[in-house]
CSV table of C-alpha atoms and ligand atoms in Angstrom, one decimal:
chain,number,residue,atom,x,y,z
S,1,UNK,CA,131.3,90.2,139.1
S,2,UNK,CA,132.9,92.1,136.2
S,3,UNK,CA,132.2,95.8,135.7
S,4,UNK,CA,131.3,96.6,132.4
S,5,UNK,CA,133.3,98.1,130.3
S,6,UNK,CA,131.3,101.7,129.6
S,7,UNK,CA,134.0,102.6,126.3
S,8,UNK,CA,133.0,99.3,124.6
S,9,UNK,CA,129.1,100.3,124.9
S,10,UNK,CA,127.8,102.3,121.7
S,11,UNK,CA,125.9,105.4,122.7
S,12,UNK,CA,122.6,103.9,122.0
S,13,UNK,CA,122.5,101.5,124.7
S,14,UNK,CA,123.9,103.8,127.0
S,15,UNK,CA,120.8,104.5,129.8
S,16,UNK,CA,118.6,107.8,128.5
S,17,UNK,CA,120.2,110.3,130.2
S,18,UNK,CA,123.1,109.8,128.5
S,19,UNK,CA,121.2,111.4,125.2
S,20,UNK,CA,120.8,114.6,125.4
S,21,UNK,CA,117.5,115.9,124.9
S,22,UNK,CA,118.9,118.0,121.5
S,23,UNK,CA,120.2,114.6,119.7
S,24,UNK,CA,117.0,113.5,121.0
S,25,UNK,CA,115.0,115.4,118.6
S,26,UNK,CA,117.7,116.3,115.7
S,27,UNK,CA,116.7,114.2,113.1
S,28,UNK,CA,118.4,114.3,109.7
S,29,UNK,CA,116.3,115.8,106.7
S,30,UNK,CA,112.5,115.1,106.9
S,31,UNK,CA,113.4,111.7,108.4
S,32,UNK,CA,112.1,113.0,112.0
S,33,UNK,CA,108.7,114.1,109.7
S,34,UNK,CA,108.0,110.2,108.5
S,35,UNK,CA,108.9,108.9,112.4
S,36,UNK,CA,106.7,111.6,113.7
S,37,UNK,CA,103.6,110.9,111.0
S,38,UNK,CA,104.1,107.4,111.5
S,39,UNK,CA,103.9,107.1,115.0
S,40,UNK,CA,100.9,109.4,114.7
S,41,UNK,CA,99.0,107.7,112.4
S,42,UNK,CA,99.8,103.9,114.7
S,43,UNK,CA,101.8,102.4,111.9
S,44,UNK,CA,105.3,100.8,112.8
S,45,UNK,CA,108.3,101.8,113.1
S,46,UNK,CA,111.1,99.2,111.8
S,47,UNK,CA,114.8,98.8,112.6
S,48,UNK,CA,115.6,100.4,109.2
S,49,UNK,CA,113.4,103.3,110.0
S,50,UNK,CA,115.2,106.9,111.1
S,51,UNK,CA,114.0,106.8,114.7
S,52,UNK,CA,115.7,109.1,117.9
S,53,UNK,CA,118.6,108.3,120.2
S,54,UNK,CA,115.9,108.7,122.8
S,55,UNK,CA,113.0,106.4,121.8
S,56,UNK,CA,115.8,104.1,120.4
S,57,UNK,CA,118.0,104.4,124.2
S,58,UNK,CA,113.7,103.5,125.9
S,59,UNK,CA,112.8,101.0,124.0
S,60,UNK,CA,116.8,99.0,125.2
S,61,UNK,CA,116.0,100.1,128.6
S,62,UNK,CA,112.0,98.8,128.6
S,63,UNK,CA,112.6,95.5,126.1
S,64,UNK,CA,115.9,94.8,128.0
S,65,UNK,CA,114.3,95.1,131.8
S,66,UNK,CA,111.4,93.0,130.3
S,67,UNK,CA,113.9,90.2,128.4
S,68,UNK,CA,115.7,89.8,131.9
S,69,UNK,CA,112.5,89.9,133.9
S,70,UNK,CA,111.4,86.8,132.1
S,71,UNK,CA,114.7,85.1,132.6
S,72,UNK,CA,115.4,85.7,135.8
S,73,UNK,CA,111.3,84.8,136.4
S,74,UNK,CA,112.5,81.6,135.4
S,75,UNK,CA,114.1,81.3,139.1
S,76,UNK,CA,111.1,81.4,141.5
S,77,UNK,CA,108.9,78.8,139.9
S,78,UNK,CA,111.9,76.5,138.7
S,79,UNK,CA,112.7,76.0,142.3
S,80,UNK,CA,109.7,74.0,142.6
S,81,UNK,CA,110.2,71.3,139.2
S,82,UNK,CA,112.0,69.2,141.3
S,83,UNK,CA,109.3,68.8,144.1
S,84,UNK,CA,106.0,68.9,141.7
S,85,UNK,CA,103.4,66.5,143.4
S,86,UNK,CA,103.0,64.8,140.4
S,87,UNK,CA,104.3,63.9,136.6
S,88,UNK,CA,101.6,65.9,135.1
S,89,UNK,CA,102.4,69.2,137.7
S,90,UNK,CA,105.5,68.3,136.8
S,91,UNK,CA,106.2,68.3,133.1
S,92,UNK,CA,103.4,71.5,133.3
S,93,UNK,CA,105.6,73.5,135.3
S,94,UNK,CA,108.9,72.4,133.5
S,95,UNK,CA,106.9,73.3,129.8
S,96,UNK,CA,106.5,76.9,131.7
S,97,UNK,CA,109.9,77.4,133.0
S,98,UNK,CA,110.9,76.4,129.5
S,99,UNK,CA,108.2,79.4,127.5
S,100,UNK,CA,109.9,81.5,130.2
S,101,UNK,CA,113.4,80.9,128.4
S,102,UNK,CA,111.5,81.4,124.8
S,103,UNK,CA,110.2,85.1,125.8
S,104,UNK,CA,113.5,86.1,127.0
S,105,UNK,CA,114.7,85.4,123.4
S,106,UNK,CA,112.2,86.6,121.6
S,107,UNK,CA,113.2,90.3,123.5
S,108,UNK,CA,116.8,89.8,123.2
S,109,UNK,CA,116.1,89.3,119.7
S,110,UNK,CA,113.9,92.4,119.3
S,111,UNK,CA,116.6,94.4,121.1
S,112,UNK,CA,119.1,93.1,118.5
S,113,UNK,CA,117.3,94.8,116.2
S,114,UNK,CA,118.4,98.1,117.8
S,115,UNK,CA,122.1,97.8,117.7
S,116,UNK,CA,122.5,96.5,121.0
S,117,UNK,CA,123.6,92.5,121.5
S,118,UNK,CA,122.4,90.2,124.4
S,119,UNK,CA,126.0,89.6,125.9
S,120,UNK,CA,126.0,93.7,126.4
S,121,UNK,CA,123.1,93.6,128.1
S,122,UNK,CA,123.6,90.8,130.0
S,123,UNK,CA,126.5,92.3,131.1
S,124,UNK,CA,124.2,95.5,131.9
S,125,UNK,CA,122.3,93.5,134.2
S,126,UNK,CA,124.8,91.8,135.8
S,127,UNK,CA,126.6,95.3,136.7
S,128,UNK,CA,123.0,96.9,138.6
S,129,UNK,CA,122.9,98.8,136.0
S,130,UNK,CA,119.2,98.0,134.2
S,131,UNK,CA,116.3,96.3,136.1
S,132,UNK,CA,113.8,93.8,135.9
S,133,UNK,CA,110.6,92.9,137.1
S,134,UNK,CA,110.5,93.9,140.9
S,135,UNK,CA,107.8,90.8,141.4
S,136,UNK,CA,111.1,88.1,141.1
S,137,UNK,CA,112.7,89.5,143.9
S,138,UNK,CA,109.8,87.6,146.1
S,139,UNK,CA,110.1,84.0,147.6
S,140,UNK,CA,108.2,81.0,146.1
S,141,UNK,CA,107.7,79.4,149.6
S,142,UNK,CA,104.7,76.9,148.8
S,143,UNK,CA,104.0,75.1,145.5
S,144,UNK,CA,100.8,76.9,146.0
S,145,UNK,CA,102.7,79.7,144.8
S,146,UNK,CA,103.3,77.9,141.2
S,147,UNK,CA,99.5,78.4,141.0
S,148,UNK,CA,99.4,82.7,142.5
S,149,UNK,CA,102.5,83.3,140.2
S,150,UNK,CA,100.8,82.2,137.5
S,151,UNK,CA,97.2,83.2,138.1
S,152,UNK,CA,98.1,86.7,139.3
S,153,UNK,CA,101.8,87.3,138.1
S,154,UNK,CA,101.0,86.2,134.6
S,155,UNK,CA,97.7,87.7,134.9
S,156,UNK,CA,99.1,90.6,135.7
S,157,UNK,CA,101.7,90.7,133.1
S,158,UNK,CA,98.8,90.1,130.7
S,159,UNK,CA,97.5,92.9,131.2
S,160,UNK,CA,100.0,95.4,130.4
S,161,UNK,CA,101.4,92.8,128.0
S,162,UNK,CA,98.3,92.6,125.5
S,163,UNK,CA,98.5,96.9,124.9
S,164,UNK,CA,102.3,96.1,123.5
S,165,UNK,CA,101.4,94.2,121.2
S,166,UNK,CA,100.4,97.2,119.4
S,167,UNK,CA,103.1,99.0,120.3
S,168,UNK,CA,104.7,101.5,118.3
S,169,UNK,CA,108.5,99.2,117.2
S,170,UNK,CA,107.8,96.6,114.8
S,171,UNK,CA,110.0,94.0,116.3
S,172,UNK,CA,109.0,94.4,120.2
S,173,UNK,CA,104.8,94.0,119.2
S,174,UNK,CA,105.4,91.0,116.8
S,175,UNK,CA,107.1,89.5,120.1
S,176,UNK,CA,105.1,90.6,122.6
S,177,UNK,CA,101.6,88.7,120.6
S,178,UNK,CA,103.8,85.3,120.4
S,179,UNK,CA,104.5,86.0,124.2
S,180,UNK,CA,101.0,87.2,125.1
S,181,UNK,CA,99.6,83.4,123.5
S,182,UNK,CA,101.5,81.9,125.7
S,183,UNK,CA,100.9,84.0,129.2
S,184,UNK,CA,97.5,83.3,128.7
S,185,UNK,CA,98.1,79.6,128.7
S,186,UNK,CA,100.8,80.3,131.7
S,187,UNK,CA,97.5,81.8,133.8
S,188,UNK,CA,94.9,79.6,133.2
S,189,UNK,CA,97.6,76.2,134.4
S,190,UNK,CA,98.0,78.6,137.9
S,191,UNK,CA,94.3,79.0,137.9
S,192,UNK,CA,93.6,75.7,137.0
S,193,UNK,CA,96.1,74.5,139.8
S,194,UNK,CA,94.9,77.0,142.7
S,195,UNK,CA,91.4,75.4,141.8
S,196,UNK,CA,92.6,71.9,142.6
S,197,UNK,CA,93.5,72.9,145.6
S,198,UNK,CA,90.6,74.7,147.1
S,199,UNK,CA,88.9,71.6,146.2
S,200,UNK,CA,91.1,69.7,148.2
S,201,UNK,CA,91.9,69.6,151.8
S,202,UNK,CA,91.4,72.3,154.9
S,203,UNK,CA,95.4,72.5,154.8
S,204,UNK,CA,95.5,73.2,151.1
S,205,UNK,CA,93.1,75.8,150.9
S,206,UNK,CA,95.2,77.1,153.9
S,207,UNK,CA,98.1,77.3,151.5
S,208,UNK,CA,96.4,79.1,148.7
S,209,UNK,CA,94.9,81.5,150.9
S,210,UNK,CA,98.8,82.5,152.5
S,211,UNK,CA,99.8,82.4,149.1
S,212,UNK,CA,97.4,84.6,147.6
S,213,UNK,CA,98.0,87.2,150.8
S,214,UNK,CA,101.8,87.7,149.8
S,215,UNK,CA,101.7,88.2,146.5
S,216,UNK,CA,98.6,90.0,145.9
S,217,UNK,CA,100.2,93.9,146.6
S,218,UNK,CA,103.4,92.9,144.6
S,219,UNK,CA,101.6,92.0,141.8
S,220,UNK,CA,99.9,95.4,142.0
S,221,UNK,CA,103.4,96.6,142.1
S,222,UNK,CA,104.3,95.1,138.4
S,223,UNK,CA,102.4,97.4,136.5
S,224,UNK,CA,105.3,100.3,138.2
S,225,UNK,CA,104.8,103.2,140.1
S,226,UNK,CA,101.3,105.3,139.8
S,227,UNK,CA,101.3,107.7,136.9
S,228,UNK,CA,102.0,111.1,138.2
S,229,UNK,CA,105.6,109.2,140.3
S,230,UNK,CA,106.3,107.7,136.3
S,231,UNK,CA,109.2,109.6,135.2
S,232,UNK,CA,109.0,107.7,131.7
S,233,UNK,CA,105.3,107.3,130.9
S,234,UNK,CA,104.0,110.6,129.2
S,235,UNK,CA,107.1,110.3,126.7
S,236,UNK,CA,106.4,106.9,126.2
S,237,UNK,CA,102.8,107.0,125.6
S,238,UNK,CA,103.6,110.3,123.1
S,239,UNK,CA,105.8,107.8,121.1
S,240,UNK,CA,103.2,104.9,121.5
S,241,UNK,CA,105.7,102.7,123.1
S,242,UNK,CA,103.3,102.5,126.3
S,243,UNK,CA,99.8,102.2,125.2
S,244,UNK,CA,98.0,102.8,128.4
S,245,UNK,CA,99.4,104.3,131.9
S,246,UNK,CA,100.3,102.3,135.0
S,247,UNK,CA,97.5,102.9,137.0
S,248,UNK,CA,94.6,102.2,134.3
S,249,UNK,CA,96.5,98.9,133.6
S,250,UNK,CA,96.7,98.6,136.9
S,251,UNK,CA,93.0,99.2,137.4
S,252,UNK,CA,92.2,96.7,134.5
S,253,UNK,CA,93.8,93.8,136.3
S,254,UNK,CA,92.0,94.2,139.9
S,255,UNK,CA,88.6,94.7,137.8
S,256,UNK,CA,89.8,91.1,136.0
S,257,UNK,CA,91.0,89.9,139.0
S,258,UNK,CA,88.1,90.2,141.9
S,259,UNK,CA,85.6,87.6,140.2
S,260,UNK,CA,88.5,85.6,139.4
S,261,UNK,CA,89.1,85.2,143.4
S,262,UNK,CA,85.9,85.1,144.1
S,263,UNK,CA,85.3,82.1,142.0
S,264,UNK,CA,88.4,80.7,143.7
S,265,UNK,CA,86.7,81.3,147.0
S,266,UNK,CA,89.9,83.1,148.1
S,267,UNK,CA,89.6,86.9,149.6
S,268,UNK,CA,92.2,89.2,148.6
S,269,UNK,CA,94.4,91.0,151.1
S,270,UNK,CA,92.8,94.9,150.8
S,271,UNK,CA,90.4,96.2,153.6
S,272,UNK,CA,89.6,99.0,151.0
S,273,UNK,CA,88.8,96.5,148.3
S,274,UNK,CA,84.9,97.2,147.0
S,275,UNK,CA,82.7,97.7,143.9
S,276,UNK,CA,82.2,101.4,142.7
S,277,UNK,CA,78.6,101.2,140.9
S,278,UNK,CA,79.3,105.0,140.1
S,279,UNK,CA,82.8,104.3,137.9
S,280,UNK,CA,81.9,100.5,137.6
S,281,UNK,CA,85.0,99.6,138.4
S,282,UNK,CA,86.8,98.2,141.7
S,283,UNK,CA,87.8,101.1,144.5
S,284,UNK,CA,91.1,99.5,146.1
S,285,UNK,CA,94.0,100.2,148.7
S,286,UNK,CA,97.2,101.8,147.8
S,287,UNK,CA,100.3,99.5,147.5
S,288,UNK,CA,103.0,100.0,149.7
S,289,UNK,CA,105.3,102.1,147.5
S,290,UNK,CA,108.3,102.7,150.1
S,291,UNK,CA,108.5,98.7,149.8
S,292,UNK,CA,108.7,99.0,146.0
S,293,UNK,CA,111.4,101.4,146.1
S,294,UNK,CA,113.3,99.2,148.7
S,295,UNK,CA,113.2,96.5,146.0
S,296,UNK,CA,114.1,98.6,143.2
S,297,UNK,CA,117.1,99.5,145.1
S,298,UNK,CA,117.9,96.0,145.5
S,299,UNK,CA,116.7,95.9,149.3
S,300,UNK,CA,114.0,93.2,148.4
S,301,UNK,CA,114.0,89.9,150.1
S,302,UNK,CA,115.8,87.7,147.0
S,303,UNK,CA,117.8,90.8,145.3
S,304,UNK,CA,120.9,88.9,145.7
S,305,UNK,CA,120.0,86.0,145.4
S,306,UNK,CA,118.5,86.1,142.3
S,307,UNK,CA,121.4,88.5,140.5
S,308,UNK,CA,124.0,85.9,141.9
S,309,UNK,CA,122.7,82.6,140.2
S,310,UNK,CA,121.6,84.7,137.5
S,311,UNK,CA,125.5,85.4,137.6
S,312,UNK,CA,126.6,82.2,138.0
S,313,UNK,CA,124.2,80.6,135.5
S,314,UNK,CA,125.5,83.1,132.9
S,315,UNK,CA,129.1,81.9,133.6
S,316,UNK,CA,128.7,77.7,133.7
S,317,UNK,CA,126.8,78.9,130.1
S,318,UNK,CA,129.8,80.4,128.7
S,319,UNK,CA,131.3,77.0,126.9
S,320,UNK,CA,127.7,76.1,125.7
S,321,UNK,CA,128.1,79.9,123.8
S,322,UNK,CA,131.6,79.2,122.8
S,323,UNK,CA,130.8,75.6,121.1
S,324,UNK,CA,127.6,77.3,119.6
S,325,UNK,CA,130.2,80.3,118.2
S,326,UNK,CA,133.1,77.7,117.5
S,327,UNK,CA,130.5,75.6,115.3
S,328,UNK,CA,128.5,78.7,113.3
S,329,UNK,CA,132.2,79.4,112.6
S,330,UNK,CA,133.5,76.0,111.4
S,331,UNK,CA,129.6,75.8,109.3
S,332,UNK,CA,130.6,79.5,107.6
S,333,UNK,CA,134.2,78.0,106.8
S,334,UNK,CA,133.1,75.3,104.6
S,335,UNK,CA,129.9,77.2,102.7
N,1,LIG,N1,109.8,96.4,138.5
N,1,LIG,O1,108.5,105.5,134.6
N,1,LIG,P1,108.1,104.1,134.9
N,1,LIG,C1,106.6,88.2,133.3
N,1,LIG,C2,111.0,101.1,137.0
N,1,LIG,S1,107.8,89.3,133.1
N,1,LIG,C3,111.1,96.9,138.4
N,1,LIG,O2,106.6,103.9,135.1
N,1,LIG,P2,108.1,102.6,132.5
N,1,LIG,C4,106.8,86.9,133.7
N,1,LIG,C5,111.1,101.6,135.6
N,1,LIG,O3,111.9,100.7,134.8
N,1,LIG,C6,107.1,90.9,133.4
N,1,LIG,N2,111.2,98.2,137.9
N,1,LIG,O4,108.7,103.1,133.8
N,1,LIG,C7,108.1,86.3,133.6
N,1,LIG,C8,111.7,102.9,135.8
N,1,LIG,O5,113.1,102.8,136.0
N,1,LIG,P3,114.2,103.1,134.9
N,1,LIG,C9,107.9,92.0,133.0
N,1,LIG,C10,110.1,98.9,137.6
N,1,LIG,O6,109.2,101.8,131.8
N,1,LIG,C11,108.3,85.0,134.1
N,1,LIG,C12,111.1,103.4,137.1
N,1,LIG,O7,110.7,102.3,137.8
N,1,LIG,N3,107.0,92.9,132.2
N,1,LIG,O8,105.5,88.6,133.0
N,1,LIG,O9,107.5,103.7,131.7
N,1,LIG,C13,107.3,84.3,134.8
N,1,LIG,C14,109.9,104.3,136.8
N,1,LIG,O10,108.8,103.6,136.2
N,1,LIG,C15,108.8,98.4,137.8
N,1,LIG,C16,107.5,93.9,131.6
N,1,LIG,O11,108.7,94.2,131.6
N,1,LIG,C17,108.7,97.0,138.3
N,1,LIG,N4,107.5,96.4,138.4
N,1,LIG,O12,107.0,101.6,133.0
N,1,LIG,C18,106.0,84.9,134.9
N,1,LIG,C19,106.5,94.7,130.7
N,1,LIG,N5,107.9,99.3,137.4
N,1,LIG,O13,114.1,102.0,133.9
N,1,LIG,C20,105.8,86.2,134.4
N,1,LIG,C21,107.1,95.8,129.8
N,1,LIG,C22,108.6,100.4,137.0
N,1,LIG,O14,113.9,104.4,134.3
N,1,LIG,N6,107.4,96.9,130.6
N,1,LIG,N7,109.9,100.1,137.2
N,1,LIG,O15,115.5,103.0,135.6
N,1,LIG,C23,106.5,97.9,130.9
N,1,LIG,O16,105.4,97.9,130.5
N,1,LIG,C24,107.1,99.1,131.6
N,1,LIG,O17,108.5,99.1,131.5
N,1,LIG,C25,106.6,99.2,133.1
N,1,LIG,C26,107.3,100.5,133.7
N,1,LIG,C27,105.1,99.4,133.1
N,1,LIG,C28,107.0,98.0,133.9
């Protein structure tokens, strides 16, 4: 895998350290005055908007780590088109795989908008050096699991999802509330599927069951680490690029998710799962965060895996890039 090279990277898409709390918040005339007021007052801020290195360099590292999670989410689920039970399963899963592709580009697109192009951070993820979505790095062992990744992993990313559509950059909220149509679509196919199967046989409610057990805590695990371990949620929250902290999302989704299973007839996999009449909310386990930090640094069971044929997808792309490039050029020589 090539290194990237770090001289060819402007400093904006550098990761946040690399901006220095002063250039953070020196801002040119009263230019830091209209980004504060309109942040402050929930308007937008646009790509021709004065806005700081720092809020600039989070909104790369967040819209990047989200544009790759939903490209490399692509991997788990389109394991299984080949083996769908049916036609319809079939061209329902391929349509999803396919949306998958669509919400990547929407965020590379949005991330454009901020100086930075999609072959620098592709190159970025390809080198370790930004993240995505810790739930990809588990196994889609059954095609039961087409049905939990879409009822809880897309339930999950709905969610934190729906809050970004207001978020503070113009060109990340207009994606996300394309994106968030679509997830919610993506969800009710995995419910609708997981409730074929507990309909059907002993042995299929068996698999949705097993299913359900493994990726119940990683799902929990998507909305990141609880708020007081966040290194990056107070500031983002301040500039209204997070609307809502980990755990309260988190929160939101077990409150939507517990009637949901019971419906199902599955049971979820937490002993200390039970109504609290006094907050009205769910009381529930804590997930295992020394596994989440295992898989952040790349110690989770399909790290590799995933990184390499995101690798080597990325390379047997390049001449579909270069006939795209060799033909806008040819079209822009005859206008
Ligand atoms: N996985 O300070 P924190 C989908 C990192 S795609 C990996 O709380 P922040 C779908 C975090 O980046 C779903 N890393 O961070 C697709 C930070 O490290 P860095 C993807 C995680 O950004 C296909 C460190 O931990 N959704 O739905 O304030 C098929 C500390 O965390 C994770 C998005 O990307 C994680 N789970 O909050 C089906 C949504 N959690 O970057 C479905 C947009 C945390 O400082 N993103 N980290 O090195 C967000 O809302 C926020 O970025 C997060 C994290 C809530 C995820």
């Amino acid at each position: 895998m090539e290194a990237v090279p770090e001289k060819t990277m402007p400093e904006k898409t550098m990761p946040r350290e690399a901006a220095s709390e002063e250039t953070a918040t020196a801002a040119p005339g009263d230019l830091g005055e209209h980004f504060e007021a309109t942040v402050a007052r929930g308007a937008r801020i646009e790509p021709r908007d004065w806005m700081p290195d720092a809020y600039r360099a989070t909104l790369v590292r967040q819209i990047a780590q989200h544009a790759h999670s939903e490209v490399i989410g692509m991997q788990p689920e389109g394991n299984w088109i080949t083996r769908a039970p049916s036609l319809r399963r079939k061209a329902i899963l391929l349509a999803k795989v396919q949306d998958e592709a669509g919400h990547g580009l929407y965020l590379y697109s949005a991330c454009e908008t901020l100086g930075v192009s999609r072959e620098e951070l592709t190159a970025l993820l390809l080198a370790g050096r930004q993240k995505y979505s810790s739930i990809f790095n588990y196994p889609a062992l059954s095609y039961a699991d087409v049905g939990t990744i879409g009822w809880l992993v897309d339930g999950a990313a709905i969610c934190n999802q729906v809050p970004l559509c207001r978020t503070s950059y113009g060109p990340y909220g207009r994606a996300m509330i394309r994106i968030c149509k679509e997830e919610s679509f993506h969800q009710r196919q995995g419910y609708e599927l997981l409730m074929t199967m507990m309909r059907g046989t002993g042995e299929q409610r068996a698999m949705v069951q097993e299913s359900v057990d493994r990726f119940w805590w990683p799902s929990l695990m998507m909305f990141g680490p609880p708020d007081a371990d966040s290194p990056n949620s107070a500031r983002s929250m301040a500039w209204g690029i997070k609307r809502n902290g980990n755990d309260e999302l988190r929160q939101r989704f077990v409150d939507m998710t517990v009637p949901q299973a019971e419906a199902l007839g599955v049971s979820l996999p937490d002993p200390d799962l039970r109504w609290n009449a006094e907050r009205e909310s769910y009381d529930f386990g804590e997930p295992d965060w020394s596994e989440f930090a295992a898989v952040l640094r790349g110690e989770g069971p399909c790290n590799a895996q995933r990184l390499a044929h995101r690798a080597r997808a990325h390379e047997d792309g390049a001449w579909v890039r270069n006939a795209a490039l060799a033909f806008a050029k040819a079209g822009a020589a005859h206008e």
